[in-house]
Amino acid sequence: MPQSLNQLEERLQYRFHDAELLCQALTHRSHSAANNERLEFLGDSILNCSVAAILFRRYGKLDEGDLSRVRANLVKQQSLYEIAQTLGVSDFLRLGEGELKSGGFRRPSILADTLEALFGAMYLDGGFDAAYAAIERLYTPVLEHVDPKTLGKDAKTLLQEYLQGHKIALPQYTVIATHGAAHNQQFEVECTVPKLDIKVGGSGASRRAAEQAAAKKALEEVQKMPALAKPKAEKSAKAAKKRAAKAAASEAKKAGQLSAVTPGEAREPKDAKDPKDAKEAKEAREPKDTRDAAVGAGSVPAMTASISNGSTRAAAAPAEKAAEKAVDKTAEKIDSAKQPPAAA
């Protein structure tokens, strides 16, 4: 194997067991019939599967739509072309004379297809794990400089999302001029964001291309405005102030309810569901004169409830003594009635 191919293996960090697979992967169809087109077909599938697995493991919070968008941009021709350039694949290509003269070794499509063919050759030579490891090594530096939230979104979409996030009206695009013949026109488009006083222009071979160019300039202008970063902070501050006021009002309401409770209501137990307990609680609250009157009439209340308040016990003591005297007098009358009359 030529020394140059050994250098490519070192850059790929993979050593081929079958050198013919590597040679075939580097052979363009303009060179011979044994070219890399079938290996390219296989490598395309290996690349998509590997990148999907890498993204799935790396970005645990991205949904299916965002994962598909990021993968599509990582496996597109431009991305593969840039990786092929870092590997210096153009130095190892096997091209026909026609492609050599026309500069085929610099063509992005040829370099991208060759890189996919190399992945297919690795799969056949060392299995899926070998190809996956090589792809992961090549894409890790790329992913370090990628924002998955914006990758693959065009300038118009990014500008629209940015303005909507700050509750600003969508930009307006106006074709202000066209130049050139019908088959080779050049469009000039103006993009305006009235609320931010932004007015920029862009040009392109089509109206869409011109709008994208203008949107890119407008997005750059918008992102330079630090004032747009304030609304969210102000909104958070207002929300915090509102929550604090609500909490203060709640505390004041509770304090007002507590002050409105009468002393009697505060003393009465809430769980006094038993009629006996309720009666005893009521008796404990009755004035002393009322209880004494009841005792004088001959009624003796049952003093079975435990009284924890010292002043209540002091008030209940005279009532107990009066009741005992009444019982003693009644007993004396009954005994004297049972004794026989004295002899004359």
mmCIF file of C-alpha atoms in Angstrom:
data_model
loop_
_atom_site.group_PDB
_atom_site.id
_atom_site.type_symbol
_atom_site.label_atom_id
_atom_site.label_comp_id
_atom_site.label_asym_id
_atom_site.label_seq_id
_atom_site.Cartn_x
_atom_site.Cartn_y
_atom_site.Cartn_z
ATOM 1 C CA MET A 1 0.000 0.000 0.000
ATOM 2 C CA PRO A 2 1.386 3.457 -0.868
ATOM 3 C CA GLN A 3 2.648 5.543 2.004
ATOM 4 C CA SER A 4 0.021 8.219 1.300
ATOM 5 C CA LEU A 5 -2.809 5.809 2.135
ATOM 6 C CA ASN A 6 -1.114 4.986 5.424
ATOM 7 C CA GLN A 7 -1.278 8.667 6.234
ATOM 8 C CA LEU A 8 -5.023 8.669 5.567
ATOM 9 C CA GLU A 9 -5.467 5.693 7.897
ATOM 10 C CA GLU A 10 -3.626 7.582 10.610
ATOM 11 C CA ARG A 11 -5.947 10.554 10.202
ATOM 12 C CA LEU A 12 -8.975 8.264 10.306
ATOM 13 C CA GLN A 13 -7.422 6.413 13.265
ATOM 14 C CA TYR A 14 -8.373 3.141 11.636
ATOM 15 C CA ARG A 15 -6.163 0.491 10.029
ATOM 16 C CA PHE A 16 -7.788 -1.477 7.185
ATOM 17 C CA HIS A 17 -7.357 -5.256 7.097
ATOM 18 C CA ASP A 18 -8.420 -5.304 3.438
ATOM 19 C CA ALA A 19 -6.424 -2.633 1.582
ATOM 20 C CA GLU A 20 -8.562 -3.096 -1.541
ATOM 21 C CA LEU A 21 -11.622 -1.767 0.267
ATOM 22 C CA LEU A 22 -9.772 1.464 1.031
ATOM 23 C CA CYS A 23 -8.622 1.832 -2.585
ATOM 24 C CA GLN A 24 -12.135 1.228 -3.884
ATOM 25 C CA ALA A 25 -13.587 3.812 -1.478
ATOM 26 C CA LEU A 26 -11.227 6.436 -2.944
ATOM 27 C CA THR A 27 -11.983 5.603 -6.585
ATOM 28 C CA HIS A 28 -14.364 7.884 -8.523
ATOM 29 C CA ARG A 29 -16.544 6.480 -11.286
ATOM 30 C CA SER A 30 -14.584 8.516 -13.821
ATOM 31 C CA HIS A 31 -11.524 6.383 -13.038
ATOM 32 C CA SER A 32 -12.786 2.798 -13.452
ATOM 33 C CA ALA A 33 -15.764 0.470 -13.146
ATOM 34 C CA ALA A 34 -14.633 -0.676 -9.688
ATOM 35 C CA ASN A 35 -15.610 2.627 -8.123
ATOM 36 C CA ASN A 36 -16.994 3.774 -4.755
ATOM 37 C CA GLU A 37 -20.686 4.286 -5.627
ATOM 38 C CA ARG A 38 -21.936 1.114 -3.890
ATOM 39 C CA LEU A 39 -19.752 1.808 -0.861
ATOM 40 C CA GLU A 40 -21.171 5.339 -0.802
ATOM 41 C CA PHE A 41 -24.721 3.920 -0.670
ATOM 42 C CA LEU A 42 -23.785 1.704 2.274
ATOM 43 C CA GLY A 43 -21.818 4.395 4.060
ATOM 44 C CA ASP A 44 -24.736 6.837 3.842
ATOM 45 C CA SER A 45 -26.895 4.498 5.946
ATOM 46 C CA ILE A 46 -24.083 3.792 8.413
ATOM 47 C CA LEU A 47 -23.484 7.536 8.810
ATOM 48 C CA ASN A 48 -27.166 8.352 9.435
ATOM 49 C CA CYS A 49 -27.533 5.583 12.012
ATOM 50 C CA SER A 50 -24.322 6.538 13.816
ATOM 51 C CA VAL A 51 -25.085 10.272 13.941
ATOM 52 C CA ALA A 52 -28.603 9.525 15.178
ATOM 53 C CA ALA A 53 -27.191 7.413 18.024
ATOM 54 C CA ILE A 54 -24.602 10.077 18.899
ATOM 55 C CA LEU A 55 -27.254 12.817 19.068
ATOM 56 C CA PHE A 56 -29.655 10.622 21.040
ATOM 57 C CA ARG A 57 -27.025 10.051 23.721
ATOM 58 C CA ARG A 58 -25.615 13.571 23.716
ATOM 59 C CA TYR A 59 -28.847 15.605 23.790
ATOM 60 C CA GLY A 60 -31.252 13.935 26.192
ATOM 61 C CA LYS A 61 -33.788 16.787 26.156
ATOM 62 C CA LEU A 62 -34.176 17.291 22.388
ATOM 63 C CA ASP A 63 -37.434 16.007 20.912
ATOM 64 C CA GLU A 64 -37.741 13.947 17.733
ATOM 65 C CA GLY A 65 -38.206 16.957 15.476
ATOM 66 C CA ASP A 66 -35.113 18.770 16.732
ATOM 67 C CA LEU A 67 -33.017 15.581 16.596
ATOM 68 C CA SER A 68 -34.043 15.047 12.965
ATOM 69 C CA ARG A 69 -33.233 18.659 12.101
ATOM 70 C CA VAL A 70 -29.764 18.518 13.688
ATOM 71 C CA ARG A 71 -28.949 15.156 12.112
ATOM 72 C CA ALA A 72 -30.002 16.372 8.655
ATOM 73 C CA ASN A 73 -27.591 19.274 8.929
ATOM 74 C CA LEU A 74 -24.713 17.137 10.178
ATOM 75 C CA VAL A 75 -24.933 14.600 7.343
ATOM 76 C CA LYS A 76 -25.604 17.034 4.504
ATOM 77 C CA GLN A 77 -23.072 17.559 1.723
ATOM 78 C CA GLN A 78 -21.535 20.725 3.136
ATOM 79 C CA SER A 79 -20.830 19.146 6.529
ATOM 80 C CA LEU A 80 -19.283 16.053 4.939
ATOM 81 C CA TYR A 81 -17.243 18.242 2.604
ATOM 82 C CA GLU A 82 -15.786 20.189 5.540
ATOM 83 C CA ILE A 83 -14.834 16.985 7.381
ATOM 84 C CA ALA A 84 -13.274 15.550 4.207
ATOM 85 C CA GLN A 85 -11.185 18.692 3.878
ATOM 86 C CA THR A 86 -9.848 18.333 7.442
ATOM 87 C CA LEU A 87 -8.803 14.761 6.568
ATOM 88 C CA GLY A 88 -7.226 15.858 3.288
ATOM 89 C CA VAL A 89 -9.244 13.300 1.301
ATOM 90 C CA SER A 90 -8.621 15.208 -1.963
ATOM 91 C CA ASP A 91 -4.939 14.181 -1.796
ATOM 92 C CA PHE A 92 -5.875 10.477 -2.028
ATOM 93 C CA LEU A 93 -8.652 10.528 -4.662
ATOM 94 C CA ARG A 94 -8.413 8.372 -7.786
ATOM 95 C CA LEU A 95 -10.041 10.383 -10.587
ATOM 96 C CA GLY A 96 -10.247 10.112 -14.365
ATOM 97 C CA GLU A 97 -8.340 12.566 -16.491
ATOM 98 C CA GLY A 98 -11.407 14.597 -17.277
ATOM 99 C CA GLU A 99 -12.211 15.138 -13.581
ATOM 100 C CA LEU A 100 -8.588 15.941 -12.820
ATOM 101 C CA LYS A 101 -8.507 18.673 -15.462
ATOM 102 C CA SER A 102 -11.814 20.154 -14.323
ATOM 103 C CA GLY A 103 -10.715 20.249 -10.681
ATOM 104 C CA GLY A 104 -12.862 17.357 -9.453
ATOM 105 C CA PHE A 105 -10.638 16.883 -6.375
ATOM 106 C CA ARG A 106 -11.985 20.196 -5.075
ATOM 107 C CA ARG A 107 -15.656 19.516 -5.827
ATOM 108 C CA PRO A 108 -17.752 19.284 -2.637
ATOM 109 C CA SER A 109 -20.028 16.550 -4.014
ATOM 110 C CA ILE A 110 -17.099 14.249 -4.886
ATOM 111 C CA LEU A 111 -15.395 14.748 -1.522
ATOM 112 C CA ALA A 112 -18.647 14.209 0.426
ATOM 113 C CA ASP A 113 -19.451 11.021 -1.514
ATOM 114 C CA THR A 114 -15.921 9.706 -0.968
ATOM 115 C CA LEU A 115 -16.177 10.217 2.800
ATOM 116 C CA GLU A 116 -19.412 8.218 2.886
ATOM 117 C CA ALA A 117 -17.701 5.484 0.851
ATOM 118 C CA LEU A 118 -14.924 5.365 3.449
ATOM 119 C CA PHE A 119 -17.496 4.791 6.191
ATOM 120 C CA GLY A 120 -19.027 1.958 4.146
ATOM 121 C CA ALA A 121 -15.585 0.412 3.644
ATOM 122 C CA MET A 122 -14.874 0.586 7.395
ATOM 123 C CA TYR A 123 -18.162 -1.198 8.088
ATOM 124 C CA LEU A 124 -17.316 -4.033 5.725
ATOM 125 C CA ASP A 125 -13.734 -4.257 6.994
ATOM 126 C CA GLY A 126 -14.238 -3.990 10.765
ATOM 127 C CA GLY A 127 -17.957 -4.054 11.499
ATOM 128 C CA PHE A 128 -20.415 -1.431 12.686
ATOM 129 C CA ASP A 129 -18.544 -0.653 15.925
ATOM 130 C CA ALA A 130 -15.390 0.279 14.004
ATOM 131 C CA ALA A 131 -17.285 2.591 11.658
ATOM 132 C CA TYR A 132 -19.259 4.115 14.532
ATOM 133 C CA ALA A 133 -16.089 4.845 16.512
ATOM 134 C CA ALA A 134 -14.505 6.610 13.541
ATOM 135 C CA ILE A 135 -17.630 8.683 12.887
ATOM 136 C CA GLU A 136 -17.875 9.659 16.552
ATOM 137 C CA ARG A 137 -14.235 10.802 16.594
ATOM 138 C CA LEU A 138 -14.778 12.956 13.503
ATOM 139 C CA TYR A 139 -18.029 14.534 14.696
ATOM 140 C CA THR A 140 -17.141 15.225 18.332
ATOM 141 C CA PRO A 141 -15.153 18.416 17.481
ATOM 142 C CA VAL A 142 -18.033 19.545 15.243
ATOM 143 C CA LEU A 143 -20.631 19.086 17.985
ATOM 144 C CA GLU A 144 -18.555 21.129 20.418
ATOM 145 C CA HIS A 145 -19.276 24.232 18.304
ATOM 146 C CA VAL A 146 -22.897 23.469 17.445
ATOM 147 C CA ASP A 147 -26.017 24.952 19.010
ATOM 148 C CA PRO A 148 -28.721 22.277 18.586
ATOM 149 C CA LYS A 149 -31.460 24.874 19.122
ATOM 150 C CA THR A 150 -30.484 26.908 16.069
ATOM 151 C CA LEU A 151 -28.580 24.482 13.806
ATOM 152 C CA GLY A 152 -30.372 24.058 10.510
ATOM 153 C CA LYS A 153 -32.746 26.985 10.948
ATOM 154 C CA ASP A 154 -32.540 29.682 8.301
ATOM 155 C CA ALA A 155 -32.169 33.378 9.091
ATOM 156 C CA LYS A 156 -35.863 34.184 8.541
ATOM 157 C CA THR A 157 -36.945 31.486 11.001
ATOM 158 C CA LEU A 158 -34.409 32.573 13.627
ATOM 159 C CA LEU A 159 -35.451 36.225 13.295
ATOM 160 C CA GLN A 160 -39.124 35.324 13.591
ATOM 161 C CA GLU A 161 -38.566 33.159 16.683
ATOM 162 C CA TYR A 162 -36.435 35.855 18.295
ATOM 163 C CA LEU A 163 -39.041 38.577 17.777
ATOM 164 C CA GLN A 164 -41.920 36.346 18.901
ATOM 165 C CA GLY A 165 -39.973 35.493 22.046
ATOM 166 C CA HIS A 166 -39.869 39.202 22.876
ATOM 167 C CA LYS A 167 -43.486 39.826 21.788
ATOM 168 C CA ILE A 168 -42.529 42.029 18.848
ATOM 169 C CA ALA A 169 -44.437 42.086 15.554
ATOM 170 C CA LEU A 170 -43.025 39.973 12.716
ATOM 171 C CA PRO A 171 -40.646 41.639 10.227
ATOM 172 C CA GLN A 172 -41.831 42.971 6.879
ATOM 173 C CA TYR A 173 -40.076 42.084 3.604
ATOM 174 C CA THR A 174 -40.388 44.332 0.535
ATOM 175 C CA VAL A 175 -38.828 43.908 -2.900
ATOM 176 C CA ILE A 176 -37.400 47.329 -3.706
ATOM 177 C CA ALA A 177 -35.608 46.541 -6.989
ATOM 178 C CA THR A 178 -34.717 43.860 -9.544
ATOM 179 C CA HIS A 179 -31.730 43.918 -11.906
ATOM 180 C CA GLY A 180 -30.562 41.934 -14.912
ATOM 181 C CA ALA A 181 -32.188 39.835 -17.611
ATOM 182 C CA ALA A 182 -35.117 37.541 -16.909
ATOM 183 C CA HIS A 183 -32.906 34.435 -16.833
ATOM 184 C CA ASN A 184 -30.304 36.069 -14.586
ATOM 185 C CA GLN A 185 -32.094 38.486 -12.274
ATOM 186 C CA GLN A 186 -30.796 39.957 -9.056
ATOM 187 C CA PHE A 187 -33.328 40.853 -6.356
ATOM 188 C CA GLU A 188 -32.997 43.500 -3.688
ATOM 189 C CA VAL A 189 -35.223 43.107 -0.610
ATOM 190 C CA GLU A 190 -35.688 45.380 2.390
ATOM 191 C CA CYS A 191 -36.424 43.936 5.841
ATOM 192 C CA THR A 192 -37.973 46.225 8.447
ATOM 193 C CA VAL A 193 -38.823 45.794 12.135
ATOM 194 C CA PRO A 194 -40.790 49.021 12.871
ATOM 195 C CA LYS A 195 -40.877 48.682 16.656
ATOM 196 C CA LEU A 196 -37.070 48.464 16.833
ATOM 197 C CA ASP A 197 -36.496 51.019 14.073
ATOM 198 C CA ILE A 198 -34.538 48.495 12.008
ATOM 199 C CA LYS A 199 -34.363 48.736 8.208
ATOM 200 C CA VAL A 200 -31.781 46.647 6.337
ATOM 201 C CA GLY A 201 -31.429 45.325 2.811
ATOM 202 C CA GLY A 202 -30.286 42.125 1.179
ATOM 203 C CA SER A 203 -29.766 40.831 -2.349
ATOM 204 C CA GLY A 204 -29.834 37.453 -4.041
ATOM 205 C CA ALA A 205 -30.479 35.525 -7.235
ATOM 206 C CA SER A 206 -34.059 34.883 -6.086
ATOM 207 C CA ARG A 207 -36.549 36.681 -3.897
ATOM 208 C CA ARG A 208 -36.178 34.011 -1.217
ATOM 209 C CA ALA A 209 -32.381 34.302 -1.225
ATOM 210 C CA ALA A 210 -32.627 38.088 -0.944
ATOM 211 C CA GLU A 211 -35.078 37.817 1.961
ATOM 212 C CA GLN A 212 -32.733 35.408 3.758
ATOM 213 C CA ALA A 213 -29.818 37.815 3.282
ATOM 214 C CA ALA A 214 -31.862 40.727 4.645
ATOM 215 C CA ALA A 215 -33.153 38.636 7.564
ATOM 216 C CA LYS A 216 -29.597 37.692 8.500
ATOM 217 C CA LYS A 217 -28.585 41.348 8.718
ATOM 218 C CA ALA A 218 -31.714 42.217 10.704
ATOM 219 C CA LEU A 219 -31.050 39.378 13.139
ATOM 220 C CA GLU A 220 -27.523 40.634 13.698
ATOM 221 C CA GLU A 221 -28.865 44.122 14.433
ATOM 222 C CA VAL A 222 -31.541 42.823 16.796
ATOM 223 C CA GLN A 223 -29.103 40.694 18.778
ATOM 224 C CA LYS A 224 -26.901 43.734 19.372
ATOM 225 C CA MET A 225 -29.696 45.418 21.339
ATOM 226 C CA PRO A 226 -29.231 44.626 25.069
ATOM 227 C CA ALA A 227 -32.570 46.256 25.894
ATOM 228 C CA LEU A 228 -34.377 43.231 24.455
ATOM 229 C CA ALA A 229 -32.989 41.057 27.222
ATOM 230 C CA LYS A 230 -34.804 43.108 29.905
ATOM 231 C CA PRO A 231 -38.519 42.265 29.472
ATOM 232 C CA LYS A 232 -38.178 38.772 30.895
ATOM 233 C CA ALA A 233 -36.297 40.066 33.947
ATOM 234 C CA GLU A 234 -38.855 42.818 34.471
ATOM 235 C CA LYS A 235 -41.671 40.321 34.117
ATOM 236 C CA SER A 236 -40.071 38.058 36.729
ATOM 237 C CA ALA A 237 -39.628 41.000 39.119
ATOM 238 C CA LYS A 238 -43.277 42.014 38.714
ATOM 239 C CA ALA A 239 -44.404 38.455 39.325
ATOM 240 C CA ALA A 240 -42.290 38.227 42.491
ATOM 241 C CA LYS A 241 -43.700 41.552 43.741
ATOM 242 C CA LYS A 242 -47.246 40.359 43.060
ATOM 243 C CA ARG A 243 -46.630 37.100 44.960
ATOM 244 C CA ALA A 244 -45.223 39.028 47.944
ATOM 245 C CA ALA A 245 -48.264 41.344 48.025
ATOM 246 C CA LYS A 246 -50.604 38.373 47.849
ATOM 247 C CA ALA A 247 -48.814 36.644 50.728
ATOM 248 C CA ALA A 248 -48.985 39.822 52.857
ATOM 249 C CA ALA A 249 -52.723 40.152 52.188
ATOM 250 C CA SER A 250 -53.263 36.523 53.181
ATOM 251 C CA GLU A 251 -51.403 37.022 56.464
ATOM 252 C CA ALA A 252 -53.418 40.168 57.224
ATOM 253 C CA LYS A 253 -56.659 38.295 56.566
ATOM 254 C CA LYS A 254 -55.668 35.499 58.943
ATOM 255 C CA ALA A 255 -54.762 38.030 61.648
ATOM 256 C CA GLY A 256 -58.166 39.705 61.249
ATOM 257 C CA GLN A 257 -59.996 36.402 61.601
ATOM 258 C CA LEU A 258 -58.143 35.558 64.819
ATOM 259 C CA SER A 259 -58.921 38.940 66.396
ATOM 260 C CA ALA A 260 -62.634 38.517 65.598
ATOM 261 C CA VAL A 261 -62.979 35.340 67.751
ATOM 262 C CA THR A 262 -64.700 35.935 71.177
ATOM 263 C CA PRO A 263 -63.026 34.785 74.407
ATOM 264 C CA GLY A 264 -65.767 32.282 75.000
ATOM 265 C CA GLU A 265 -65.328 30.795 71.522
ATOM 266 C CA ALA A 266 -61.612 30.590 72.071
ATOM 267 C CA ARG A 267 -62.076 28.672 75.326
ATOM 268 C CA GLU A 268 -64.717 26.262 74.099
ATOM 269 C CA PRO A 269 -63.150 23.041 72.821
ATOM 270 C CA LYS A 270 -63.828 22.342 69.130
ATOM 271 C CA ASP A 271 -64.076 18.597 69.645
ATOM 272 C CA ALA A 272 -66.579 18.715 72.482
ATOM 273 C CA LYS A 273 -69.069 16.554 70.626
ATOM 274 C CA ASP A 274 -70.172 14.607 73.715
ATOM 275 C CA PRO A 275 -73.289 16.268 75.303
ATOM 276 C CA LYS A 276 -71.830 15.623 78.753
ATOM 277 C CA ASP A 277 -68.598 17.386 77.841
ATOM 278 C CA ALA A 278 -70.543 20.257 76.331
ATOM 279 C CA LYS A 279 -72.646 20.570 79.494
ATOM 280 C CA GLU A 280 -69.603 20.603 81.732
ATOM 281 C CA ALA A 281 -67.922 23.199 79.529
ATOM 282 C CA LYS A 282 -71.066 25.306 79.729
ATOM 283 C CA GLU A 283 -71.243 24.987 83.524
ATOM 284 C CA ALA A 284 -67.620 26.053 83.805
ATOM 285 C CA ARG A 285 -68.528 29.265 81.969
ATOM 286 C CA GLU A 286 -71.704 30.037 84.071
ATOM 287 C CA PRO A 287 -71.457 32.812 86.682
ATOM 288 C CA LYS A 288 -71.084 31.805 90.342
ATOM 289 C CA ASP A 289 -74.455 33.296 91.385
ATOM 290 C CA THR A 290 -76.323 31.144 88.897
ATOM 291 C CA ARG A 291 -74.734 27.945 90.249
ATOM 292 C CA ASP A 292 -75.405 28.940 93.859
ATOM 293 C CA ALA A 293 -79.050 29.580 93.053
ATOM 294 C CA ALA A 294 -79.354 26.142 91.550
ATOM 295 C CA VAL A 295 -77.827 24.575 94.669
ATOM 296 C CA GLY A 296 -80.152 26.511 96.991
ATOM 297 C CA ALA A 297 -83.131 25.074 95.107
ATOM 298 C CA GLY A 298 -81.969 21.544 95.953
ATOM 299 C CA SER A 299 -80.299 20.565 92.719
ATOM 300 C CA VAL A 300 -76.801 19.079 93.197
ATOM 301 C CA PRO A 301 -74.730 19.228 90.004
ATOM 302 C CA ALA A 302 -72.345 16.324 89.372
ATOM 303 C CA MET A 303 -68.777 17.597 89.696
ATOM 304 C CA THR A 304 -67.146 14.954 87.513
ATOM 305 C CA ALA A 305 -65.344 17.136 84.984
ATOM 306 C CA SER A 306 -61.718 17.970 85.719
ATOM 307 C CA ILE A 307 -61.200 21.743 86.041
ATOM 308 C CA SER A 308 -57.767 22.881 85.066
ATOM 309 C CA ASN A 309 -58.188 26.605 85.669
ATOM 310 C CA GLY A 310 -57.354 27.651 89.250
ATOM 311 C CA SER A 311 -59.892 30.478 89.396
ATOM 312 C CA THR A 312 -62.691 28.128 88.295
ATOM 313 C CA ARG A 313 -61.838 25.660 91.097
ATOM 314 C CA ALA A 314 -61.932 28.480 93.670
ATOM 315 C CA ALA A 315 -65.356 29.556 92.439
ATOM 316 C CA ALA A 316 -66.721 25.968 92.558
ATOM 317 C CA ALA A 317 -65.639 25.263 96.218
ATOM 318 C CA PRO A 318 -68.490 27.210 97.988
ATOM 319 C CA ALA A 319 -71.040 25.496 95.803
ATOM 320 C CA GLU A 320 -69.755 22.062 96.879
ATOM 321 C CA LYS A 321 -69.964 22.972 100.604
ATOM 322 C CA ALA A 322 -73.516 24.265 100.216
ATOM 323 C CA ALA A 323 -74.537 21.071 98.500
ATOM 324 C CA GLU A 324 -73.065 18.939 101.301
ATOM 325 C CA LYS A 325 -74.975 20.915 103.977
ATOM 326 C CA ALA A 326 -78.228 20.477 102.077
ATOM 327 C CA VAL A 327 -77.717 16.722 101.890
ATOM 328 C CA ASP A 328 -76.932 16.505 105.644
ATOM 329 C CA LYS A 329 -80.102 18.415 106.604
ATOM 330 C CA THR A 330 -82.243 16.160 104.431
ATOM 331 C CA ALA A 331 -80.724 13.054 106.021
ATOM 332 C CA GLU A 332 -81.427 14.384 109.545
ATOM 333 C CA LYS A 333 -85.114 14.989 108.683
ATOM 334 C CA ILE A 334 -85.492 11.436 107.380
ATOM 335 C CA ASP A 335 -83.884 9.919 110.512
ATOM 336 C CA SER A 336 -86.093 11.930 112.871
ATOM 337 C CA ALA A 337 -89.167 10.846 110.931
ATOM 338 C CA LYS A 338 -88.274 7.132 111.353
ATOM 339 C CA GLN A 339 -87.811 7.319 115.196
ATOM 340 C CA PRO A 340 -90.889 6.317 117.282
ATOM 341 C CA PRO A 341 -92.632 9.054 119.263
ATOM 342 C CA ALA A 342 -91.554 9.476 122.870
ATOM 343 C CA ALA A 343 -93.818 7.912 125.610
ATOM 344 C CA ALA A 344 -96.131 10.247 127.409
#
